[in-house]
mmCIF file of C-alpha atoms and ligand atoms in Angstrom:
data_model
loop_
_atom_site.group_PDB
_atom_site.id
_atom_site.type_symbol
_atom_site.label_atom_id
_atom_site.label_comp_id
_atom_site.label_asym_id
_atom_site.label_seq_id
_atom_site.Cartn_x
_atom_site.Cartn_y
_atom_site.Cartn_z
ATOM 1 C CA MET Y 922 0.000 0.000 0.000
ATOM 2 C CA ASN Y 923 1.480 3.322 -1.083
ATOM 3 C CA ASN Y 924 0.401 6.173 1.167
ATOM 4 C CA LYS Y 925 3.145 8.589 0.224
ATOM 5 C CA LYS Y 926 2.050 12.150 -0.453
ATOM 6 C CA ILE Y 927 2.343 13.106 -4.084
ATOM 7 C CA ILE Y 928 4.386 16.167 -4.999
ATOM 8 C CA LEU Y 929 4.345 17.984 -8.305
ATOM 9 C CA THR Y 930 6.803 20.697 -9.194
ATOM 10 C CA GLY Y 931 8.565 21.849 -12.288
ATOM 11 C CA ASP Y 932 10.735 24.380 -14.004
ATOM 12 C CA ARG Y 933 10.684 26.068 -17.381
ATOM 13 C CA PRO Y 934 13.598 25.024 -19.618
ATOM 14 C CA THR Y 935 14.421 28.639 -20.430
ATOM 15 C CA GLY Y 936 17.949 28.567 -19.028
ATOM 16 C CA ASN Y 937 20.111 26.942 -16.412
ATOM 17 C CA LEU Y 938 18.772 26.674 -12.907
ATOM 18 C CA HIS Y 939 20.219 29.083 -10.375
ATOM 19 C CA ILE Y 940 20.713 29.454 -6.649
ATOM 20 C CA GLY Y 941 17.231 31.071 -6.396
ATOM 21 C CA HIS Y 942 15.710 27.808 -7.618
ATOM 22 C CA PHE Y 943 17.950 25.894 -5.252
ATOM 23 C CA ILE Y 944 17.030 27.816 -2.139
ATOM 24 C CA GLY Y 945 13.363 28.397 -3.100
ATOM 25 C CA SER Y 946 12.413 24.942 -4.286
ATOM 26 C CA LEU Y 947 15.072 22.394 -5.319
ATOM 27 C CA ARG Y 948 16.606 21.963 -1.877
ATOM 28 C CA LYS Y 949 13.168 21.256 -0.404
ATOM 29 C CA ARG Y 950 12.384 18.753 -3.173
ATOM 30 C CA VAL Y 951 15.523 16.768 -2.401
ATOM 31 C CA GLU Y 952 14.759 16.831 1.319
ATOM 32 C CA LEU Y 953 11.184 15.610 0.766
ATOM 33 C CA GLN Y 954 12.356 12.983 -1.727
ATOM 34 C CA ASN Y 955 14.857 11.620 0.792
ATOM 35 C CA SER Y 956 12.391 11.630 3.699
ATOM 36 C CA GLY Y 957 10.673 8.605 2.180
ATOM 37 C CA ASN Y 958 7.218 10.098 2.851
ATOM 38 C CA TYR Y 959 6.673 11.692 -0.540
ATOM 39 C CA GLU Y 960 6.438 10.656 -4.163
ATOM 40 C CA PRO Y 961 7.760 13.543 -6.284
ATOM 41 C CA TYR Y 962 6.834 14.139 -9.918
ATOM 42 C CA ILE Y 963 8.960 16.781 -11.598
ATOM 43 C CA LEU Y 964 8.028 18.407 -14.850
ATOM 44 C CA ILE Y 965 10.347 20.096 -17.303
ATOM 45 C CA ALA Y 966 7.737 22.575 -18.489
ATOM 46 C CA ASP Y 967 8.589 23.039 -22.161
ATOM 47 C CA VAL Y 968 4.982 23.728 -23.199
ATOM 48 C CA GLN Y 969 4.801 26.560 -20.692
ATOM 49 C CA ALA Y 970 8.226 27.836 -21.756
ATOM 50 C CA LEU Y 971 7.017 28.049 -25.359
ATOM 51 C CA THR Y 972 4.168 30.373 -24.362
ATOM 52 C CA ASP Y 973 6.594 33.300 -24.269
ATOM 53 C CA ASN Y 974 9.308 31.835 -26.504
ATOM 54 C CA SER Y 975 7.348 30.620 -29.519
ATOM 55 C CA ASP Y 976 9.792 32.375 -31.864
ATOM 56 C CA ASN Y 977 12.808 30.696 -30.279
ATOM 57 C CA PRO Y 978 12.143 26.956 -29.934
ATOM 58 C CA GLU Y 979 15.873 26.197 -29.981
ATOM 59 C CA LYS Y 980 16.243 28.003 -26.653
ATOM 60 C CA ILE Y 981 13.807 25.527 -25.110
ATOM 61 C CA ARG Y 982 15.271 22.452 -26.864
ATOM 62 C CA SER Y 983 18.783 23.312 -25.756
ATOM 63 C CA ASN Y 984 17.733 23.606 -22.121
ATOM 64 C CA ILE Y 985 15.844 20.317 -21.649
ATOM 65 C CA ILE Y 986 18.925 18.223 -20.869
ATOM 66 C CA GLU Y 987 20.544 21.188 -19.088
ATOM 67 C CA VAL Y 988 17.691 21.481 -16.588
ATOM 68 C CA CYS Y 989 17.713 17.724 -16.054
ATOM 69 C CA LEU Y 990 21.479 17.876 -15.375
ATOM 70 C CA ASP Y 991 20.837 20.615 -12.819
ATOM 71 C CA TYR Y 992 18.245 18.360 -11.135
ATOM 72 C CA LEU Y 993 20.617 15.420 -10.979
ATOM 73 C CA GLY Y 994 23.376 17.727 -9.729
ATOM 74 C CA VAL Y 995 21.374 18.903 -6.708
ATOM 75 C CA GLY Y 996 20.588 15.316 -5.808
ATOM 76 C CA LEU Y 997 17.203 14.537 -7.299
ATOM 77 C CA ASP Y 998 17.360 10.784 -7.680
ATOM 78 C CA PRO Y 999 15.483 9.146 -10.579
ATOM 79 C CA ASN Y 1000 14.909 6.095 -8.380
ATOM 80 C CA LYS Y 1001 12.937 8.217 -5.939
ATOM 81 C CA SER Y 1002 11.630 11.103 -8.090
ATOM 82 C CA THR Y 1003 10.052 10.889 -11.536
ATOM 83 C CA ILE Y 1004 11.280 13.485 -14.015
ATOM 84 C CA GLY Y 1005 9.317 14.021 -17.256
ATOM 85 C CA ILE Y 1006 8.948 16.382 -20.194
ATOM 86 C CA GLN Y 1007 5.644 18.259 -20.299
ATOM 87 C CA SER Y 1008 4.978 18.088 -24.051
ATOM 88 C CA TYR Y 1009 5.356 14.303 -24.075
ATOM 89 C CA ILE Y 1010 2.548 14.029 -21.528
ATOM 90 C CA TYR Y 1011 -0.139 15.042 -24.011
ATOM 91 C CA PRO Y 1012 -3.216 14.482 -21.755
ATOM 92 C CA LEU Y 1013 -2.126 17.685 -19.991
ATOM 93 C CA THR Y 1014 -3.151 19.648 -23.075
ATOM 94 C CA GLU Y 1015 -6.614 18.121 -23.155
ATOM 95 C CA LEU Y 1016 -7.143 18.717 -19.433
ATOM 96 C CA THR Y 1017 -6.146 22.357 -20.020
ATOM 97 C CA VAL Y 1018 -8.872 22.733 -22.638
ATOM 98 C CA TYR Y 1019 -11.589 21.445 -20.284
ATOM 99 C CA TYR Y 1020 -10.359 23.611 -17.404
ATOM 100 C CA MET Y 1021 -10.451 26.696 -19.653
ATOM 101 C CA ASN Y 1022 -14.243 26.646 -19.376
ATOM 102 C CA LEU Y 1023 -13.996 27.080 -15.618
ATOM 103 C CA VAL Y 1024 -11.946 30.305 -15.677
ATOM 104 C CA THR Y 1025 -12.875 33.772 -16.887
ATOM 105 C CA LEU Y 1026 -10.712 36.177 -18.839
ATOM 106 C CA ALA Y 1027 -11.110 38.763 -16.064
ATOM 107 C CA ARG Y 1028 -9.775 36.258 -13.517
ATOM 108 C CA LEU Y 1029 -6.698 35.514 -15.623
ATOM 109 C CA GLN Y 1030 -6.011 39.201 -16.093
ATOM 110 C CA ARG Y 1031 -6.148 39.746 -12.323
ATOM 111 C CA ASN Y 1032 -3.388 37.221 -11.537
ATOM 112 C CA PRO Y 1033 -0.632 39.391 -9.983
ATOM 113 C CA THR Y 1034 2.243 37.138 -11.124
ATOM 114 C CA VAL Y 1035 1.044 36.981 -14.726
ATOM 115 C CA LYS Y 1036 0.382 40.727 -14.590
ATOM 116 C CA SER Y 1037 3.921 41.578 -13.502
ATOM 117 C CA GLU Y 1038 5.464 39.117 -15.968
ATOM 118 C CA MET Y 1039 3.393 40.679 -18.770
ATOM 119 C CA LYS Y 1040 4.602 44.104 -17.758
ATOM 120 C CA GLN Y 1041 8.204 42.924 -17.665
ATOM 121 C CA LYS Y 1042 7.795 41.486 -21.177
ATOM 122 C CA LYS Y 1043 5.961 44.632 -22.387
ATOM 123 C CA TYR Y 1044 3.120 42.569 -23.877
ATOM 124 C CA GLY Y 1045 0.126 44.836 -23.280
ATOM 125 C CA ALA Y 1046 -2.845 43.647 -25.356
ATOM 126 C CA ASN Y 1047 -0.502 41.654 -27.585
ATOM 127 C CA VAL Y 1048 0.001 38.952 -24.985
ATOM 128 C CA PRO Y 1049 0.039 35.444 -26.494
ATOM 129 C CA VAL Y 1050 -3.153 33.675 -25.390
ATOM 130 C CA GLY Y 1051 -1.057 30.699 -24.295
ATOM 131 C CA PHE Y 1052 0.945 32.916 -21.944
ATOM 132 C CA LEU Y 1053 -2.114 34.503 -20.343
ATOM 133 C CA THR Y 1054 -3.589 31.050 -19.782
ATOM 134 C CA TYR Y 1055 -0.477 29.343 -18.410
ATOM 135 C CA PRO Y 1056 -1.973 29.189 -14.892
ATOM 136 C CA ILE Y 1057 -4.690 26.940 -16.376
ATOM 137 C CA SER Y 1058 -2.133 24.638 -17.922
ATOM 138 C CA GLN Y 1059 -0.324 24.558 -14.588
ATOM 139 C CA ALA Y 1060 -3.590 23.436 -12.975
ATOM 140 C CA ALA Y 1061 -3.608 20.552 -15.457
ATOM 141 C CA ASP Y 1062 -0.024 19.668 -14.482
ATOM 142 C CA ILE Y 1063 -0.818 19.629 -10.774
ATOM 143 C CA THR Y 1064 -4.127 17.772 -10.950
ATOM 144 C CA ALA Y 1065 -3.017 15.204 -13.542
ATOM 145 C CA PHE Y 1066 -0.756 13.592 -10.949
ATOM 146 C CA ASN Y 1067 -3.189 14.087 -8.021
ATOM 147 C CA ALA Y 1068 -0.569 16.220 -6.309
ATOM 148 C CA GLU Y 1069 -1.231 17.252 -2.733
ATOM 149 C CA VAL Y 1070 1.966 19.240 -2.224
ATOM 150 C CA VAL Y 1071 3.585 21.795 -4.541
ATOM 151 C CA PRO Y 1072 6.923 23.198 -3.305
ATOM 152 C CA VAL Y 1073 7.374 26.565 -5.008
ATOM 153 C CA GLY Y 1074 8.816 30.036 -4.727
ATOM 154 C CA GLU Y 1075 6.508 32.822 -3.592
ATOM 155 C CA ASP Y 1076 5.850 34.061 -7.142
ATOM 156 C CA GLN Y 1077 3.876 30.886 -7.820
ATOM 157 C CA LEU Y 1078 1.302 31.343 -5.030
ATOM 158 C CA PRO Y 1079 -1.286 33.108 -7.223
ATOM 159 C CA VAL Y 1080 -0.923 30.311 -9.767
ATOM 160 C CA ILE Y 1081 -1.593 27.609 -7.158
ATOM 161 C CA GLU Y 1082 -4.563 29.651 -5.976
ATOM 162 C CA GLN Y 1083 -5.910 29.499 -9.533
ATOM 163 C CA THR Y 1084 -5.484 25.703 -9.477
ATOM 164 C CA CYS Y 1085 -7.462 25.466 -6.231
ATOM 165 C CA GLU Y 1086 -10.302 27.454 -7.786
ATOM 166 C CA ILE Y 1087 -10.370 25.127 -10.789
ATOM 167 C CA VAL Y 1088 -10.369 22.052 -8.538
ATOM 168 C CA ASN Y 1089 -13.274 23.515 -6.534
ATOM 169 C CA ALA Y 1090 -15.265 24.385 -9.634
ATOM 170 C CA PHE Y 1091 -14.653 21.016 -11.301
ATOM 171 C CA ASN Y 1092 -15.547 18.983 -8.214
ATOM 172 C CA ARG Y 1093 -18.668 21.076 -7.612
ATOM 173 C CA ILE Y 1094 -19.979 20.679 -11.143
ATOM 174 C CA TYR Y 1095 -18.914 17.129 -12.009
ATOM 175 C CA GLY Y 1096 -18.548 15.511 -8.578
ATOM 176 C CA GLU Y 1097 -15.493 14.840 -6.407
ATOM 177 C CA THR Y 1098 -12.682 14.082 -8.881
ATOM 178 C CA LEU Y 1099 -9.596 16.260 -8.538
ATOM 179 C CA THR Y 1100 -7.214 16.439 -5.588
ATOM 180 C CA MET Y 1101 -6.853 19.803 -3.826
ATOM 181 C CA PRO Y 1102 -3.177 20.861 -3.799
ATOM 182 C CA LYS Y 1103 -1.301 22.969 -1.271
ATOM 183 C CA ALA Y 1104 1.697 25.195 -1.943
ATOM 184 C CA MET Y 1105 4.724 24.545 0.231
ATOM 185 C CA LEU Y 1106 6.936 27.585 0.818
ATOM 186 C CA GLU Y 1107 10.359 27.824 2.398
ATOM 187 C CA GLN Y 1108 10.075 29.146 5.966
ATOM 188 C CA ASN Y 1109 12.902 31.636 5.541
ATOM 189 C CA LYS Y 1110 11.364 34.654 3.800
ATOM 190 C CA VAL Y 1111 14.477 35.604 1.822
ATOM 191 C CA CYS Y 1112 14.439 32.104 0.272
ATOM 192 C CA GLN Y 1113 10.871 32.424 -0.996
ATOM 193 C CA ARG Y 1114 11.997 34.948 -3.598
ATOM 194 C CA LEU Y 1115 15.746 35.333 -3.755
ATOM 195 C CA VAL Y 1116 16.827 38.715 -5.113
ATOM 196 C CA GLY Y 1117 19.091 38.942 -8.150
ATOM 197 C CA ILE Y 1118 22.820 39.713 -7.917
ATOM 198 C CA ASP Y 1119 21.908 43.157 -9.324
ATOM 199 C CA GLY Y 1120 19.599 43.756 -6.348
ATOM 200 C CA ASN Y 1121 16.522 43.247 -8.563
ATOM 201 C CA ALA Y 1122 13.472 41.886 -6.716
ATOM 202 C CA LYS Y 1123 13.842 38.379 -8.204
ATOM 203 C CA MET Y 1124 16.722 36.306 -9.433
ATOM 204 C CA SER Y 1125 15.355 35.086 -12.738
ATOM 205 C CA LYS Y 1126 16.668 33.270 -15.776
ATOM 206 C CA SER Y 1127 15.139 35.876 -18.051
ATOM 207 C CA LEU Y 1128 16.695 38.847 -16.207
ATOM 208 C CA GLY Y 1129 20.319 37.677 -16.475
ATOM 209 C CA ASN Y 1130 20.997 38.343 -12.783
ATOM 210 C CA THR Y 1131 21.710 34.803 -11.667
ATOM 211 C CA ILE Y 1132 24.389 32.646 -10.116
ATOM 212 C CA ASN Y 1133 23.846 29.338 -11.872
ATOM 213 C CA LEU Y 1134 24.252 25.953 -10.241
ATOM 214 C CA LYS Y 1135 26.717 24.970 -12.947
ATOM 215 C CA ASP Y 1136 28.848 28.149 -12.774
ATOM 216 C CA ASP Y 1137 32.524 27.351 -12.247
ATOM 217 C CA SER Y 1138 34.316 28.564 -9.183
ATOM 218 C CA ASP Y 1139 35.913 31.621 -10.882
ATOM 219 C CA THR Y 1140 32.562 32.749 -12.291
ATOM 220 C CA ILE Y 1141 30.906 32.486 -8.872
ATOM 221 C CA LYS Y 1142 33.688 34.514 -7.306
ATOM 222 C CA GLN Y 1143 33.557 37.173 -10.003
ATOM 223 C CA LYS Y 1144 29.745 37.472 -9.663
ATOM 224 C CA VAL Y 1145 29.921 37.734 -5.871
ATOM 225 C CA MET Y 1146 32.683 40.353 -5.988
ATOM 226 C CA SER Y 1147 30.575 42.477 -8.386
ATOM 227 C CA MET Y 1148 27.471 42.318 -6.187
ATOM 228 C CA TYR Y 1149 25.418 45.261 -5.083
ATOM 229 C CA THR Y 1150 25.861 46.296 -1.417
ATOM 230 C CA ASP Y 1151 25.103 49.595 0.301
ATOM 231 C CA PRO Y 1152 25.930 52.492 -2.066
ATOM 232 C CA ASN Y 1153 26.608 54.804 0.896
ATOM 233 C CA HIS Y 1154 29.150 52.461 2.455
ATOM 234 C CA ILE Y 1155 32.129 53.996 0.704
ATOM 235 C CA HIS Y 1156 34.897 53.738 3.314
ATOM 236 C CA ILE Y 1157 35.391 50.736 5.571
ATOM 237 C CA GLU Y 1158 34.799 52.840 8.673
ATOM 238 C CA ASP Y 1159 31.442 54.215 7.373
ATOM 239 C CA PRO Y 1160 28.342 52.747 9.034
ATOM 240 C CA GLY Y 1161 26.679 50.330 6.592
ATOM 241 C CA GLN Y 1162 23.131 49.223 5.865
ATOM 242 C CA VAL Y 1163 22.238 45.574 6.140
ATOM 243 C CA GLU Y 1164 18.620 45.771 4.935
ATOM 244 C CA GLY Y 1165 18.441 45.744 1.149
ATOM 245 C CA ASN Y 1166 22.132 44.858 0.992
ATOM 246 C CA THR Y 1167 22.247 41.913 -1.395
ATOM 247 C CA VAL Y 1168 25.327 40.338 0.172
ATOM 248 C CA PHE Y 1169 23.621 40.175 3.574
ATOM 249 C CA THR Y 1170 20.389 38.944 1.993
ATOM 250 C CA TYR Y 1171 22.364 36.050 0.502
ATOM 251 C CA LEU Y 1172 24.103 35.404 3.806
ATOM 252 C CA ASP Y 1173 20.638 35.257 5.426
ATOM 253 C CA ALA Y 1174 19.620 32.707 2.797
ATOM 254 C CA PHE Y 1175 22.722 30.518 2.668
ATOM 255 C CA ALA Y 1176 24.931 30.948 5.736
ATOM 256 C CA THR Y 1177 24.741 29.071 8.996
ATOM 257 C CA ASP Y 1178 26.285 30.491 12.167
ATOM 258 C CA GLU Y 1179 28.681 27.523 12.187
ATOM 259 C CA GLN Y 1180 29.990 28.571 8.776
ATOM 260 C CA ILE Y 1181 30.322 32.211 9.848
ATOM 261 C CA LYS Y 1182 32.256 31.102 12.902
ATOM 262 C CA ALA Y 1183 34.568 28.899 10.860
ATOM 263 C CA LEU Y 1184 35.252 31.592 8.253
ATOM 264 C CA SER Y 1185 35.540 34.746 10.369
ATOM 265 C CA GLU Y 1186 36.157 36.152 13.840
ATOM 266 C CA TYR Y 1187 32.363 36.449 14.405
ATOM 267 C CA SER Y 1188 30.440 33.730 16.186
ATOM 268 C CA THR Y 1189 27.109 34.537 14.502
ATOM 269 C CA LEU Y 1190 25.823 36.278 11.385
ATOM 270 C CA GLN Y 1191 24.042 38.731 13.659
ATOM 271 C CA GLU Y 1192 27.377 39.746 15.240
ATOM 272 C CA MET Y 1193 28.845 40.316 11.799
ATOM 273 C CA LYS Y 1194 25.839 42.461 10.818
ATOM 274 C CA GLU Y 1195 26.243 44.577 13.965
ATOM 275 C CA HIS Y 1196 29.869 45.284 13.061
ATOM 276 C CA TYR Y 1197 28.885 46.274 9.506
ATOM 277 C CA LYS Y 1198 26.193 48.620 10.850
ATOM 278 C CA ARG Y 1199 28.644 50.259 13.298
ATOM 279 C CA GLY Y 1200 31.268 50.695 10.599
ATOM 280 C CA GLY Y 1201 34.669 49.077 10.311
ATOM 281 C CA LEU Y 1202 33.744 46.038 8.223
ATOM 282 C CA GLY Y 1203 34.521 46.287 4.515
ATOM 283 C CA ASP Y 1204 32.528 45.037 1.514
ATOM 284 C CA VAL Y 1205 35.416 42.969 0.189
ATOM 285 C CA LYS Y 1206 35.533 40.989 3.401
ATOM 286 C CA ILE Y 1207 31.797 40.217 3.532
ATOM 287 C CA LYS Y 1208 31.889 39.230 -0.122
ATOM 288 C CA LYS Y 1209 34.813 36.882 0.484
ATOM 289 C CA ILE Y 1210 32.860 35.146 3.248
ATOM 290 C CA LEU Y 1211 29.783 34.821 1.025
ATOM 291 C CA ASN Y 1212 31.937 33.516 -1.811
ATOM 292 C CA GLU Y 1213 33.398 30.808 0.452
ATOM 293 C CA ILE Y 1214 29.949 29.706 1.568
ATOM 294 C CA LEU Y 1215 28.542 29.556 -1.970
ATOM 295 C CA GLN Y 1216 31.615 27.644 -3.149
ATOM 296 C CA GLN Y 1217 31.049 25.071 -0.378
ATOM 297 C CA ILE Y 1218 27.414 24.601 -1.416
ATOM 298 C CA LEU Y 1219 27.898 24.630 -5.182
ATOM 299 C CA SER Y 1220 31.066 22.585 -5.552
ATOM 300 C CA PRO Y 1221 29.490 19.162 -4.724
ATOM 301 C CA ILE Y 1222 26.495 20.018 -6.950
ATOM 302 C CA ARG Y 1223 28.852 20.803 -9.840
ATOM 303 C CA GLU Y 1224 30.820 17.589 -9.272
ATOM 304 C CA ARG Y 1225 27.699 15.406 -9.246
ATOM 305 C CA ARG Y 1226 26.435 17.202 -12.352
ATOM 306 C CA LYS Y 1227 29.709 16.441 -14.177
ATOM 307 C CA ILE Y 1228 29.198 12.689 -13.772
ATOM 308 C CA TYR Y 1229 25.941 12.957 -15.741
ATOM 309 C CA GLU Y 1230 27.348 15.507 -18.217
ATOM 310 C CA ASN Y 1231 29.681 12.737 -19.315
ATOM 311 C CA ASP Y 1232 26.825 10.255 -19.692
ATOM 312 C CA ARG Y 1233 24.121 12.119 -21.562
ATOM 313 C CA SER Y 1234 22.520 8.958 -22.957
ATOM 314 C CA GLN Y 1235 21.745 7.965 -19.376
ATOM 315 C CA VAL Y 1236 20.101 11.376 -18.888
ATOM 316 C CA MET Y 1237 17.978 10.766 -21.999
ATOM 317 C CA LYS Y 1238 16.917 7.400 -20.599
ATOM 318 C CA ILE Y 1239 15.974 8.955 -17.252
ATOM 319 C CA LEU Y 1240 13.807 11.496 -19.096
ATOM 320 C CA LYS Y 1241 12.232 8.926 -21.414
ATOM 321 C CA ASP Y 1242 11.360 6.505 -18.587
ATOM 322 C CA GLY Y 1243 10.052 9.335 -16.388
ATOM 323 C CA SER Y 1244 7.969 10.805 -19.206
ATOM 324 C CA GLU Y 1245 6.419 7.392 -19.977
ATOM 325 C CA LYS Y 1246 5.529 6.859 -16.334
ATOM 326 C CA MET Y 1247 4.000 10.325 -16.068
ATOM 327 C CA LEU Y 1248 2.069 9.791 -19.304
ATOM 328 C CA THR Y 1249 0.466 6.659 -17.844
ATOM 329 C CA VAL Y 1250 -0.646 8.500 -14.690
ATOM 330 C CA ALA Y 1251 -1.957 11.507 -16.647
ATOM 331 C CA LEU Y 1252 -3.922 9.265 -19.041
ATOM 332 C CA GLN Y 1253 -5.692 7.713 -16.058
ATOM 333 C CA THR Y 1254 -6.649 11.130 -14.687
ATOM 334 C CA LEU Y 1255 -7.846 12.256 -18.108
ATOM 335 C CA ASP Y 1256 -9.997 9.139 -18.479
ATOM 336 C CA ASN Y 1257 -11.502 9.808 -15.071
ATOM 337 C CA VAL Y 1258 -12.137 13.466 -15.941
ATOM 338 C CA ARG Y 1259 -13.815 12.516 -19.233
ATOM 339 C CA THR Y 1260 -16.035 10.009 -17.438
ATOM 340 C CA LYS Y 1261 -17.051 12.544 -14.794
ATOM 341 C CA MET Y 1262 -17.797 15.123 -17.496
ATOM 342 C CA GLY Y 1263 -19.987 12.606 -19.293
ATOM 343 C CA ILE Y 1264 -17.976 12.690 -22.519
ATOM 344 C CA ASN Y 1265 -16.449 9.213 -22.364
ATOM 345 C CA TYR Y 1266 -19.135 8.164 -24.883
ATOM 346 C CA PHE Y 1267 -17.732 4.876 -26.165
ATOM 347 C CA LYS Y 1268 -17.176 3.527 -22.669
ATOM 348 C CA ASP Y 1269 -20.462 4.886 -21.319
ATOM 349 C CA LYS Y 1270 -23.148 2.200 -21.166
ATOM 350 C CA SER Y 1271 -25.875 4.601 -20.084
ATOM 351 C CA PHE Y 1272 -25.100 6.854 -23.053
ATOM 352 C CA ILE Y 1273 -25.152 3.902 -25.452
ATOM 353 C CA ASP Y 1274 -28.395 2.506 -23.995
ATOM 354 C CA LYS Y 1275 -30.119 5.891 -24.031
ATOM 355 C CA TYR Y 1276 -29.113 7.283 -27.395
ATOM 356 C CA THR Y 1277 -28.319 4.405 -29.727
ATOM 357 C CA ASN Y 1278 -31.349 2.128 -29.592
HETATM 358 P P1 ATP L 2782 11.730 32.433 -16.139
HETATM 359 O O1 ATP L 2782 12.451 33.745 -16.031
HETATM 360 O O2 ATP L 2782 11.900 31.739 -17.454
HETATM 361 O O3 ATP L 2782 10.291 32.504 -15.689
HETATM 362 P P2 ATP L 2782 12.486 31.572 -13.502
HETATM 363 O O4 ATP L 2782 13.888 31.873 -13.080
HETATM 364 O O5 ATP L 2782 11.374 32.430 -12.978
HETATM 365 O O6 ATP L 2782 12.477 31.502 -15.090
HETATM 366 P P3 ATP L 2782 10.854 29.223 -13.318
HETATM 367 O O7 ATP L 2782 11.198 28.015 -14.134
HETATM 368 O O8 ATP L 2782 9.764 30.119 -13.799
HETATM 369 O O9 ATP L 2782 12.197 30.070 -13.122
HETATM 370 O O10 ATP L 2782 10.524 28.798 -11.814
HETATM 371 C C1 ATP L 2782 10.695 27.492 -11.321
HETATM 372 C C2 ATP L 2782 10.489 27.423 -9.815
HETATM 373 O O11 ATP L 2782 11.525 28.122 -9.125
HETATM 374 C C3 ATP L 2782 9.183 28.062 -9.322
HETATM 375 O O12 ATP L 2782 8.694 27.291 -8.251
HETATM 376 C C4 ATP L 2782 9.607 29.410 -8.822
HETATM 377 O O13 ATP L 2782 8.741 29.898 -7.814
HETATM 378 C C5 ATP L 2782 10.986 29.097 -8.246
HETATM 379 N N1 ATP L 2782 11.852 30.283 -8.338
HETATM 380 C C6 ATP L 2782 12.239 30.913 -9.462
HETATM 381 N N2 ATP L 2782 13.015 31.980 -9.180
HETATM 382 C C7 ATP L 2782 13.115 32.008 -7.811
HETATM 383 C C8 ATP L 2782 13.806 32.880 -6.887
HETATM 384 N N3 ATP L 2782 14.514 33.919 -7.318
HETATM 385 N N4 ATP L 2782 13.700 32.607 -5.560
HETATM 386 C C9 ATP L 2782 12.976 31.548 -5.105
HETATM 387 N N5 ATP L 2782 12.317 30.698 -5.928
HETATM 388 C C10 ATP L 2782 12.386 30.925 -7.260
HETATM 389 MG MG1 MG L 2783 9.274 32.128 -13.789
#
């Protein structure tokens, strides 16, 4: 008897995964996977990625294996987690079409995440319909696998809310069918939406302000040393600001007091912050500490990733097997949905009896 809780999460193959993904979602996925109490399904969301990249399919193609390598690097284990490619799991598209009838245009236009992404992409009224409706397709992804838990960054909360509304509407109209999901957020607020190295509100593949999981050690160092701090902290002895200082935000996200103690004369991060606020602690020094900590976290990820980089046919097999398994589960959900909606005509005895004799 399998009473593990089902998890569904995914990422758009629009670029390499970064430390924002790691701290906001990937780390939690690995922890849940290894707890033995969860069954994770992980979707490489190429269909969703095409909604705002229809003119550049090569960008998506070239990132499928890359994203999978990032997954394997952080420790997602294909024996415990199922990784699949969204477009291969074609029942998701059909579910999306049925769910579209349960959502209004006004509701889609109100979604704060979609709204801000549309603004960032300067779409206005020329938004691709597929992009505006991606929260509906995400509802198909989540419900197809009967997911109860969805570990995400904070930007995805409005999208999960949309899924819950669809589940409610569907179950009300057609009878109890779909499982109600719940978003799972990191406790630490700075991890829910990690800022970019440029200080921008979100580290994001499309904003080019990332530290990628596969970055080599020199690149990480160079990115950390160029990071935004407090613009008024010009001389070491000047009092410095910790709030809004990207280096301290990252230390809040990644550093433990044990690491701070091992790498500096401070016994806690708080003590180090106090010194910075008083004045007398320079930016170069805090950046060096952050660099050390990131190197410690990213180096084993990069090493594990390299093993798979050298065995790409194994990565293809992992994706093919995972996609097949996910297709089987999604087909079952679709069949159930069609039955509940009363459109499974050729399997429906009451339909046949009533309308064909
Ligand atoms: P894109 O710019 O193409 O949208 P992205 O960097 O936003 O890419 P997604 O693939 O859209 O990445 O997001 C995948 C998952 O990672 C989602 O659960 C999202 O909430 C989470 N995530 C993305 N960026 C961050 C971040 N900076 N901090 C915390 N979580 C994040
Ligand atoms: Mg995104």
